Amino acid sequence: MTRRAEWPGSDAEPAPDPGAGPDYGTGWGGGSGEGAGRRARSRSRSSGSPSSSRAEKGEPRDPVEQARNICLRLLTGTPRTRKQLADALRKREIPDEAAEEVLSRFEDVGLIDDAAFADAWVESRHHGRGLARRALVRELRTKGVDSAVIDEAVGQLDSEQEEETARELVARKLRSTRGLDRDRRLRRLAGMLARKGYGEGMALRVVRQALEEEGEDTEGLEEPF
């Protein structure tokens, strides 16, 4: 007895007409309904805009709110100048008007205070790294602090304090130069002070006195080096 060929599926499913086009509505064979779902999901993903993506991540669309959040994150645990924050907002493509509004508001409530920043910077960098006024001025300028504010901050240091710090720096470095000839010691010690912003006259005087205390002949060291 010849067995009648049957299409896959139950007896209740009629065999599809080979001449008919694909039936995307029946889900026959498990392909069309699932394929339609995949296509729909693909269209949904491809149609998503950057703004909707940001919204899904919880980022605000309002540029003022964006600027506020950025500034708060940057200020957490680390004081910053107004210029540093303005540069960060510009890098994030925050509109100038929104950035100005937020920065001014932060200044009003004391979250941005360039004068306090400069005072703390001078205190920390002078006592921690031994930097002289000239080096401190250079650093604060790169951070966008106003010249008048810088002058007031570095005015905390007078010449006597600066020279005392220079002596401490030389005393700490002196031992490592023992065994070198006098001129090499001079260049090494004076160069260290110069990199920290000390002037040539003060550096020469401090180094000469330190070498004299160790018994070095300092004759001729009064000339510029």
Coordinates of C-alpha atoms in Angstrom, one line a residue, residues 70-71 74 80-94 99:
I70 CA 28.6 67.6 35.7
C71 CA 29.8 70.3 38.1
L74 CA 33.6 67.2 39.4
R80 CA 38.1 73.4 41.1
T81 CA 38.3 76.8 39.6
R82 CA 35.5 78.3 37.6
K83 CA 37.7 78.0 34.4
Q84 CA 38.3 74.3 35.0
L85 CA 34.5 73.7 35.3
A86 CA 33.8 75.9 32.3
D87 CA 36.3 73.9 30.2
A88 CA 34.7 70.7 31.3
L89 CA 31.2 71.9 30.4
R90 CA 32.5 73.1 27.0
K91 CA 34.1 69.7 26.4
R92 CA 30.7 68.1 27.1
E93 CA 29.1 70.5 24.6
I94 CA 26.9 72.2 27.1
A99 CA 27.0 76.8 31.5

